Every structure is written in structure tokens, then in C-alpha cells.
């Protein structure tokens, strides 16, 4: 069974950084692109970006490219999202997903507030 | 960026009814389109990929069609468990983009 479990969310002050993790199991992690999607409270879905199997290609939505960094550790079957310079507009549930978004984690809430 | 315009924003339908949700892309996306279902408090679930291919385990009452810039999701014989929000997404070109969503309720 494909399982994706996000962690690392919580309350963070504006301007600070936060790193999310996504632990994958039930499939061969290093055979798949992996991605991140977020959803602000009561809003729609926003694609953040995705990373290929050996981390040689990473694509981002342009508006987040300078703030967010996607990485992975194939030995640990873990995907990461490093977020910096956080603002209130980054308050959202963050989902990791196996590309092409066929399986999603349960999501982790990030709240940016002072 | 490719803009995805989804309609309607909300929809009320009766059990057993057939429902159609539309998605229009701002340019040709060559069937690089997926549909997702999201129930309240849950993560999105893939229903359809490549515009018309049913994802594993998805009931056959769901179907996708379309080409070019126009795509649709049809739900035949609506069931109570289909109450959810539905999103389209293009993955033909980066950055991938989603439609704003359709909230489906029971009448």
C-alpha cells in the first residue's frame, strides 16, 4: 500500500523558515518523481513543484521558486520542502504526492502568524 | 502559465442524477489533464488522468472526456459518497495548474 506521511508543520512566525518532511512507503521511492501541493484554508489547490528521481531536475511554480526548495533523500525514502521568508499567505495545508499526483499524503498544516 | 477555468463553481444534484463538470484550458493541453475528488477534511484523490483514463479503484460511474482546451468530468448515477469538491489540473506544461474547483452537494 502506498503511504505518504507529512510532518514538520505547525505555527511559525512571519519571516521565519520551516522544513517539511514526507515519509514514503509501499512503493519504490527512487523510481518516482515526487511533488508538493498546498491548499490555503477554504481555498483551491496550488501546485508548488516536483523533483525527479535523482534530484537532477526540480520544477517550481514561479511565484514560489525563490522561497521554497524541494529535495529528497532516496536512502531514507523521504521528500522535503524547505520554506523560507514565510508570510501569512503561506498559511495552508501542505500535501506531498507521488507524481503524477496519483497518491497523496494526509497533509500537514502550516500556520504563519505572530 | 496555463489558466484552467472550471465550471460550475458549485452544483446541487439529486441521487441517481448525471452530473457534468467542465474545465477549459487557456491553450491546448493535449489531454494532459487530471480530475481529483476531495472530500471535506481529506486529501485529494485522483479520479481521471490523461483526460479519460480511470485511476485504479475509481468507480466506473466516473468518466472523463475532451480534447484541446475543453474537458469534462461526468458522474453517472450520483451516489451520496460523491458529495465532494472536484478539481481539474493540467500537467501538459510547467507550472502545473489547477482549476478553482466545483463543490458538489446533494439536492
PDB file of C-alpha atoms in Angstrom:
ATOM      1  CA  UNK A   1       0.000   0.000   0.000  1.00  0.00           C
ATOM      2  CA  UNK A   2       1.338   3.400  -0.991  1.00  0.00           C
ATOM      3  CA  UNK A   3       1.685   5.583   2.064  1.00  0.00           C
ATOM      4  CA  UNK A   4       2.854   9.190   2.339  1.00  0.00           C
ATOM      5  CA  UNK A   5       3.108  10.852   5.723  1.00  0.00           C
ATOM      6  CA  UNK A   6       3.942  14.532   6.077  1.00  0.00           C
ATOM      7  CA  UNK A   7       5.407  16.052   9.204  1.00  0.00           C
ATOM      8  CA  UNK A   8       7.056  19.230  10.427  1.00  0.00           C
ATOM      9  CA  UNK A   9       4.139  21.604  10.253  1.00  0.00           C
ATOM     10  CA  UNK A  10       2.917  23.953  12.942  1.00  0.00           C
ATOM     11  CA  UNK A  11       2.836  27.594  13.934  1.00  0.00           C
ATOM     12  CA  UNK A  12       5.699  29.746  12.673  1.00  0.00           C
ATOM     13  CA  UNK A  13       6.329  33.473  12.902  1.00  0.00           C
ATOM     14  CA  UNK A  14       6.380  35.637   9.784  1.00  0.00           C
ATOM     15  CA  UNK A  15       9.790  35.827   8.152  1.00  0.00           C
ATOM     16  CA  UNK A  16      10.950  32.526   9.637  1.00  0.00           C
ATOM     17  CA  UNK A  17      11.735  29.251   7.930  1.00  0.00           C
ATOM     18  CA  UNK A  18      10.272  25.775   8.217  1.00  0.00           C
ATOM     19  CA  UNK A  19      11.143  22.396   6.743  1.00  0.00           C
ATOM     20  CA  UNK A  20       8.507  19.794   5.997  1.00  0.00           C
ATOM     21  CA  UNK A  21       9.182  16.107   5.543  1.00  0.00           C
ATOM     22  CA  UNK A  22       7.255  13.407   3.739  1.00  0.00           C
ATOM     23  CA  UNK A  23       7.994   9.768   4.565  1.00  0.00           C
ATOM     24  CA  UNK A  24       7.138   7.388   1.753  1.00  0.00           C
ATOM     25  CA  UNK A  25       6.473   3.670   1.905  1.00  0.00           C
ATOM     26  CA  UNK A  26       4.780   0.923  -0.063  1.00  0.00           C
ATOM     27  CA  UNK A  27       6.473   1.664  -3.374  1.00  0.00           C
ATOM     28  CA  UNK A  28       9.923   2.077  -4.833  1.00  0.00           C
ATOM     29  CA  UNK A  29      10.510   5.716  -3.863  1.00  0.00           C
ATOM     30  CA  UNK A  30      13.565   6.217  -6.068  1.00  0.00           C
ATOM     31  CA  UNK A  31      11.591   5.250  -9.190  1.00  0.00           C
ATOM     32  CA  UNK A  32       9.199   8.187  -8.978  1.00  0.00           C
ATOM     33  CA  UNK A  33       9.056  11.932  -9.329  1.00  0.00           C
ATOM     34  CA  UNK A  34       7.603  13.457  -6.159  1.00  0.00           C
ATOM     35  CA  UNK A  35       5.763  16.721  -5.648  1.00  0.00           C
ATOM     36  CA  UNK A  36       4.228  19.196  -3.222  1.00  0.00           C
ATOM     37  CA  UNK A  37       0.819  20.884  -3.399  1.00  0.00           C
ATOM     38  CA  UNK A  38      -0.724  23.288  -0.925  1.00  0.00           C
ATOM     39  CA  UNK A  39      -4.213  24.435  -0.076  1.00  0.00           C
ATOM     40  CA  UNK A  40      -4.974  27.612   1.827  1.00  0.00           C
ATOM     41  CA  UNK A  41      -7.932  27.345   4.257  1.00  0.00           C
ATOM     42  CA  UNK A  42     -11.167  27.117   2.306  1.00  0.00           C
ATOM     43  CA  UNK A  43      -9.366  27.628  -0.997  1.00  0.00           C
ATOM     44  CA  UNK A  44      -8.291  25.610  -4.009  1.00  0.00           C
ATOM     45  CA  UNK A  45      -5.150  23.655  -4.756  1.00  0.00           C
ATOM     46  CA  UNK A  46      -1.811  25.232  -5.673  1.00  0.00           C
ATOM     47  CA  UNK A  47       0.962  23.172  -7.230  1.00  0.00           C
ATOM     48  CA  UNK A  48       4.284  24.030  -5.597  1.00  0.00           C
ATOM     49  CA  UNK A  49       6.707  21.882  -7.559  1.00  0.00           C
ATOM     50  CA  UNK A  50       8.192  18.473  -8.158  1.00  0.00           C
ATOM     51  CA  UNK A  51      11.543  16.704  -8.171  1.00  0.00           C
ATOM     52  CA  UNK A  52      12.761  13.863 -10.323  1.00  0.00           C
ATOM     53  CA  UNK A  53      14.209  10.577  -9.193  1.00  0.00           C
ATOM     54  CA  UNK A  54      17.845  11.625  -8.792  1.00  0.00           C
ATOM     55  CA  UNK A  55      17.201  15.271  -7.859  1.00  0.00           C
ATOM     56  CA  UNK A  56      18.752  16.482 -11.110  1.00  0.00           C
ATOM     57  CA  UNK A  57      15.540  18.227 -12.192  1.00  0.00           C
ATOM     58  CA  UNK A  58      13.314  20.303  -9.946  1.00  0.00           C
ATOM     59  CA  UNK A  59      10.437  22.380 -11.244  1.00  0.00           C
ATOM     60  CA  UNK A  60       8.630  25.068  -9.243  1.00  0.00           C
ATOM     61  CA  UNK A  61       5.705  27.337  -9.698  1.00  0.00           C
ATOM     62  CA  UNK A  62       7.437  30.660 -10.467  1.00  0.00           C
ATOM     63  CA  UNK A  63       5.942  32.666  -7.604  1.00  0.00           C
ATOM     64  CA  UNK A  64       7.427  30.269  -5.031  1.00  0.00           C
ATOM     65  CA  UNK A  65      10.755  29.476  -6.660  1.00  0.00           C
ATOM     66  CA  UNK A  66      12.770  31.913  -4.534  1.00  0.00           C
ATOM     67  CA  UNK A  67      11.157  30.893  -1.228  1.00  0.00           C
ATOM     68  CA  UNK A  68      10.741  27.141  -1.404  1.00  0.00           C
ATOM     69  CA  UNK A  69      13.261  24.353  -2.030  1.00  0.00           C
ATOM     70  CA  UNK A  70      12.316  20.771  -2.754  1.00  0.00           C
ATOM     71  CA  UNK A  71      14.784  17.981  -2.036  1.00  0.00           C
ATOM     72  CA  UNK A  72      14.773  14.251  -1.379  1.00  0.00           C
ATOM     73  CA  UNK A  73      16.786  11.543   0.303  1.00  0.00           C
ATOM     74  CA  UNK A  74      16.311   8.278  -1.553  1.00  0.00           C
ATOM     75  CA  UNK A  75      18.153   6.312   1.120  1.00  0.00           C
ATOM     76  CA  UNK A  76      15.586   7.480   3.663  1.00  0.00           C
ATOM     77  CA  UNK A  77      12.586   7.383   1.291  1.00  0.00           C
ATOM     78  CA  UNK A  78      11.880  10.953   2.304  1.00  0.00           C
ATOM     79  CA  UNK A  79      10.845  14.082   0.447  1.00  0.00           C
ATOM     80  CA  UNK A  80      11.449  17.554   1.857  1.00  0.00           C
ATOM     81  CA  UNK A  81      10.122  21.060   1.428  1.00  0.00           C
ATOM     82  CA  UNK A  82      12.276  23.862   2.828  1.00  0.00           C
ATOM     83  CA  UNK A  83      10.271  27.055   3.170  1.00  0.00           C
ATOM     84  CA  UNK A  84      11.837  30.431   3.915  1.00  0.00           C
ATOM     85  CA  UNK A  85      10.668  34.026   4.403  1.00  0.00           C
ATOM     86  CA  UNK A  86       7.234  32.774   5.333  1.00  0.00           C
ATOM     87  CA  UNK A  87       4.287  35.122   5.280  1.00  0.00           C
ATOM     88  CA  UNK A  88       0.623  34.875   6.165  1.00  0.00           C
ATOM     89  CA  UNK A  89      -0.104  33.970   2.546  1.00  0.00           C
ATOM     90  CA  UNK A  90       1.793  30.708   3.108  1.00  0.00           C
ATOM     91  CA  UNK A  91      -0.703  29.506   5.719  1.00  0.00           C
ATOM     92  CA  UNK A  92      -2.050  26.301   4.211  1.00  0.00           C
ATOM     93  CA  UNK A  93      -2.240  22.555   4.330  1.00  0.00           C
ATOM     94  CA  UNK A  94       0.804  21.142   2.552  1.00  0.00           C
ATOM     95  CA  UNK A  95       0.471  17.835   0.752  1.00  0.00           C
ATOM     96  CA  UNK A  96       3.184  15.661  -0.676  1.00  0.00           C
ATOM     97  CA  UNK A  97       2.217  13.443  -3.576  1.00  0.00           C
ATOM     98  CA  UNK A  98       3.728  10.832  -5.791  1.00  0.00           C
ATOM     99  CA  UNK A  99       3.951  12.239  -9.282  1.00  0.00           C
ATOM    100  CA  UNK A 100       1.859  12.367 -11.315  1.00  0.00           C
ATOM    101  CA  UNK A 101      -0.173  13.113  -8.172  1.00  0.00           C
ATOM    102  CA  UNK A 102      -1.695   9.652  -8.127  1.00  0.00           C
ATOM    103  CA  UNK A 103      -1.226   9.229  -4.377  1.00  0.00           C
ATOM    104  CA  UNK A 104      -1.304  11.961  -1.738  1.00  0.00           C
ATOM    105  CA  UNK A 105      -0.386  12.231   1.900  1.00  0.00           C
ATOM    106  CA  UNK A 106      -2.883  13.329   4.527  1.00  0.00           C
ATOM    107  CA  UNK A 107      -1.365  16.816   4.600  1.00  0.00           C
ATOM    108  CA  UNK A 108       0.257  18.936   7.270  1.00  0.00           C
ATOM    109  CA  UNK A 109      -0.935  22.327   8.437  1.00  0.00           C
ATOM    110  CA  UNK A 110       1.405  25.303   8.430  1.00  0.00           C
ATOM    111  CA  UNK A 111       0.190  28.474  10.132  1.00  0.00           C
ATOM    112  CA  UNK A 112       2.211  31.650   9.739  1.00  0.00           C
ATOM    113  CA  UNK A 113       1.305  34.117  12.450  1.00  0.00           C
ATOM    114  CA  UNK A 114       2.900  36.236  15.124  1.00  0.00           C
TER     115      UNK A 114
ATOM    116  CA  UNK B   1       1.110  29.878 -17.171  1.00  0.00           C
ATOM    117  CA  UNK B   2      -1.850  27.881 -18.459  1.00  0.00           C
ATOM    118  CA  UNK B   3      -5.079  29.056 -16.862  1.00  0.00           C
ATOM    119  CA  UNK B   4      -7.729  26.464 -16.014  1.00  0.00           C
ATOM    120  CA  UNK B   5     -11.302  27.735 -15.866  1.00  0.00           C
ATOM    121  CA  UNK B   6     -13.609  25.299 -14.133  1.00  0.00           C
ATOM    122  CA  UNK B   7     -17.404  25.433 -14.070  1.00  0.00           C
ATOM    123  CA  UNK B   8     -19.714  25.492 -12.327  1.00  0.00           C
ATOM    124  CA  UNK B   9     -18.256  26.638  -9.008  1.00  0.00           C
ATOM    125  CA  UNK B  10     -20.999  24.778  -7.179  1.00  0.00           C
ATOM    126  CA  UNK B  11     -23.581  22.237  -8.144  1.00  0.00           C
ATOM    127  CA  UNK B  12     -26.579  20.700  -6.460  1.00  0.00           C
ATOM    128  CA  UNK B  13     -27.895  17.389  -7.778  1.00  0.00           C
ATOM    129  CA  UNK B  14     -30.170  14.527  -6.743  1.00  0.00           C
ATOM    130  CA  UNK B  15     -29.217  10.931  -6.082  1.00  0.00           C
ATOM    131  CA  UNK B  16     -29.143   8.937  -9.303  1.00  0.00           C
ATOM    132  CA  UNK B  17     -28.696  12.030 -11.443  1.00  0.00           C
ATOM    133  CA  UNK B  18     -25.924  12.511 -14.005  1.00  0.00           C
ATOM    134  CA  UNK B  19     -23.572  15.403 -13.306  1.00  0.00           C
ATOM    135  CA  UNK B  20     -21.077  17.092 -15.605  1.00  0.00           C
ATOM    136  CA  UNK B  21     -18.243  19.415 -14.615  1.00  0.00           C
ATOM    137  CA  UNK B  22     -16.315  21.371 -17.220  1.00  0.00           C
ATOM    138  CA  UNK B  23     -12.763  22.614 -17.411  1.00  0.00           C
ATOM    139  CA  UNK B  24     -11.367  24.920 -20.053  1.00  0.00           C
ATOM    140  CA  UNK B  25      -7.656  25.496 -20.568  1.00  0.00           C
ATOM    141  CA  UNK B  26      -6.240  28.773 -21.852  1.00  0.00           C
ATOM    142  CA  UNK B  27      -4.334  26.826 -24.513  1.00  0.00           C
ATOM    143  CA  UNK B  28      -4.212  23.323 -25.926  1.00  0.00           C
ATOM    144  CA  UNK B  29      -3.054  20.882 -23.236  1.00  0.00           C
ATOM    145  CA  UNK B  30      -3.111  17.771 -25.435  1.00  0.00           C
ATOM    146  CA  UNK B  31      -5.056  15.645 -22.942  1.00  0.00           C
ATOM    147  CA  UNK B  32      -2.595  16.370 -20.139  1.00  0.00           C
ATOM    148  CA  UNK B  33      -5.453  16.687 -17.690  1.00  0.00           C
ATOM    149  CA  UNK B  34      -6.414  15.048 -14.421  1.00  0.00           C
ATOM    150  CA  UNK B  35      -9.501  15.195 -12.221  1.00  0.00           C
ATOM    151  CA  UNK B  36      -9.405  14.933  -8.434  1.00  0.00           C
ATOM    152  CA  UNK B  37     -12.057  14.416  -5.794  1.00  0.00           C
ATOM    153  CA  UNK B  38     -11.630  15.951  -2.360  1.00  0.00           C
ATOM    154  CA  UNK B  39     -13.988  15.144   0.481  1.00  0.00           C
ATOM    155  CA  UNK B  40     -14.183  17.511   3.467  1.00  0.00           C
ATOM    156  CA  UNK B  41     -11.136  17.223   5.714  1.00  0.00           C
ATOM    157  CA  UNK B  42      -9.437  14.744   3.385  1.00  0.00           C
ATOM    158  CA  UNK B  43      -6.651  14.903   0.848  1.00  0.00           C
ATOM    159  CA  UNK B  44      -7.466  14.951  -2.869  1.00  0.00           C
ATOM    160  CA  UNK B  45      -7.813  11.621  -4.643  1.00  0.00           C
ATOM    161  CA  UNK B  46      -7.021  11.054  -8.301  1.00  0.00           C
ATOM    162  CA  UNK B  47     -10.034  10.042 -10.381  1.00  0.00           C
ATOM    163  CA  UNK B  48      -9.039  10.510 -14.009  1.00  0.00           C
ATOM    164  CA  UNK B  49      -5.703  11.039 -15.777  1.00  0.00           C
ATOM    165  CA  UNK B  50      -4.792  11.698 -19.404  1.00  0.00           C
ATOM    166  CA  UNK B  51      -8.253  13.258 -19.715  1.00  0.00           C
ATOM    167  CA  UNK B  52     -10.125   9.966 -19.965  1.00  0.00           C
ATOM    168  CA  UNK B  53      -8.268   7.175 -18.126  1.00  0.00           C
ATOM    169  CA  UNK B  54      -9.804   5.916 -14.910  1.00  0.00           C
ATOM    170  CA  UNK B  55      -7.401   5.638 -11.974  1.00  0.00           C
ATOM    171  CA  UNK B  56      -7.169   2.297 -10.173  1.00  0.00           C
ATOM    172  CA  UNK B  57     -10.106   1.617  -7.914  1.00  0.00           C
ATOM    173  CA  UNK B  58     -12.254   4.512  -9.111  1.00  0.00           C
ATOM    174  CA  UNK B  59     -15.888   3.510  -9.767  1.00  0.00           C
ATOM    175  CA  UNK B  60     -16.872   3.260 -13.411  1.00  0.00           C
ATOM    176  CA  UNK B  61     -19.639   5.848 -12.951  1.00  0.00           C
ATOM    177  CA  UNK B  62     -16.863   8.439 -13.231  1.00  0.00           C
ATOM    178  CA  UNK B  63     -15.647   9.259 -16.719  1.00  0.00           C
ATOM    179  CA  UNK B  64     -13.580  11.946 -18.377  1.00  0.00           C
ATOM    180  CA  UNK B  65     -13.630  13.271 -21.902  1.00  0.00           C
ATOM    181  CA  UNK B  66     -12.460  16.144 -24.022  1.00  0.00           C
ATOM    182  CA  UNK B  67      -9.561  17.346 -26.077  1.00  0.00           C
ATOM    183  CA  UNK B  68      -7.684  20.510 -26.956  1.00  0.00           C
ATOM    184  CA  UNK B  69      -8.813  23.141 -24.470  1.00  0.00           C
ATOM    185  CA  UNK B  70     -12.166  21.670 -23.387  1.00  0.00           C
ATOM    186  CA  UNK B  71     -12.556  18.815 -20.912  1.00  0.00           C
ATOM    187  CA  UNK B  72     -15.297  17.398 -18.753  1.00  0.00           C
ATOM    188  CA  UNK B  73     -15.869  15.033 -15.875  1.00  0.00           C
ATOM    189  CA  UNK B  74     -19.128  13.100 -15.813  1.00  0.00           C
ATOM    190  CA  UNK B  75     -20.582  11.289 -12.850  1.00  0.00           C
ATOM    191  CA  UNK B  76     -23.350   8.867 -13.745  1.00  0.00           C
ATOM    192  CA  UNK B  77     -25.964   7.825 -11.226  1.00  0.00           C
ATOM    193  CA  UNK B  78     -24.824  10.148  -8.438  1.00  0.00           C
ATOM    194  CA  UNK B  79     -24.249   8.477  -5.084  1.00  0.00           C
ATOM    195  CA  UNK B  80     -24.205  10.076  -1.629  1.00  0.00           C
ATOM    196  CA  UNK B  81     -20.480   9.340  -1.301  1.00  0.00           C
ATOM    197  CA  UNK B  82     -19.825  11.535  -4.350  1.00  0.00           C
ATOM    198  CA  UNK B  83     -20.523  14.675  -2.327  1.00  0.00           C
ATOM    199  CA  UNK B  84     -17.165  16.414  -2.521  1.00  0.00           C
ATOM    200  CA  UNK B  85     -15.192  19.092  -4.279  1.00  0.00           C
ATOM    201  CA  UNK B  86     -13.735  18.298  -7.670  1.00  0.00           C
ATOM    202  CA  UNK B  87     -10.650  19.858  -9.238  1.00  0.00           C
ATOM    203  CA  UNK B  88      -9.138  19.650 -12.683  1.00  0.00           C
ATOM    204  CA  UNK B  89      -5.402  20.013 -13.238  1.00  0.00           C
ATOM    205  CA  UNK B  90      -3.288  20.396 -16.331  1.00  0.00           C
ATOM    206  CA  UNK B  91       0.113  18.732 -16.410  1.00  0.00           C
ATOM    207  CA  UNK B  92       0.950  19.403 -20.024  1.00  0.00           C
ATOM    208  CA  UNK B  93       3.200  22.325 -19.197  1.00  0.00           C
ATOM    209  CA  UNK B  94       5.012  23.736 -16.167  1.00  0.00           C
ATOM    210  CA  UNK B  95       3.894  25.159 -13.882  1.00  0.00           C
ATOM    211  CA  UNK B  96       1.088  22.678 -13.424  1.00  0.00           C
ATOM    212  CA  UNK B  97      -2.146  24.497 -12.649  1.00  0.00           C
ATOM    213  CA  UNK B  98      -5.467  23.605 -11.089  1.00  0.00           C
ATOM    214  CA  UNK B  99      -8.985  24.757 -11.722  1.00  0.00           C
ATOM    215  CA  UNK B 100     -10.704  26.616  -8.877  1.00  0.00           C
ATOM    216  CA  UNK B 101     -12.866  23.635  -8.044  1.00  0.00           C
ATOM    217  CA  UNK B 102     -16.524  22.573  -8.106  1.00  0.00           C
ATOM    218  CA  UNK B 103     -18.391  21.870  -4.903  1.00  0.00           C
ATOM    219  CA  UNK B 104     -20.969  19.143  -5.437  1.00  0.00           C
ATOM    220  CA  UNK B 105     -23.840  18.855  -2.990  1.00  0.00           C
ATOM    221  CA  UNK B 106     -26.989  16.763  -2.796  1.00  0.00           C
ATOM    222  CA  UNK B 107     -30.281  18.395  -3.575  1.00  0.00           C
TER     223      UNK B 107
END
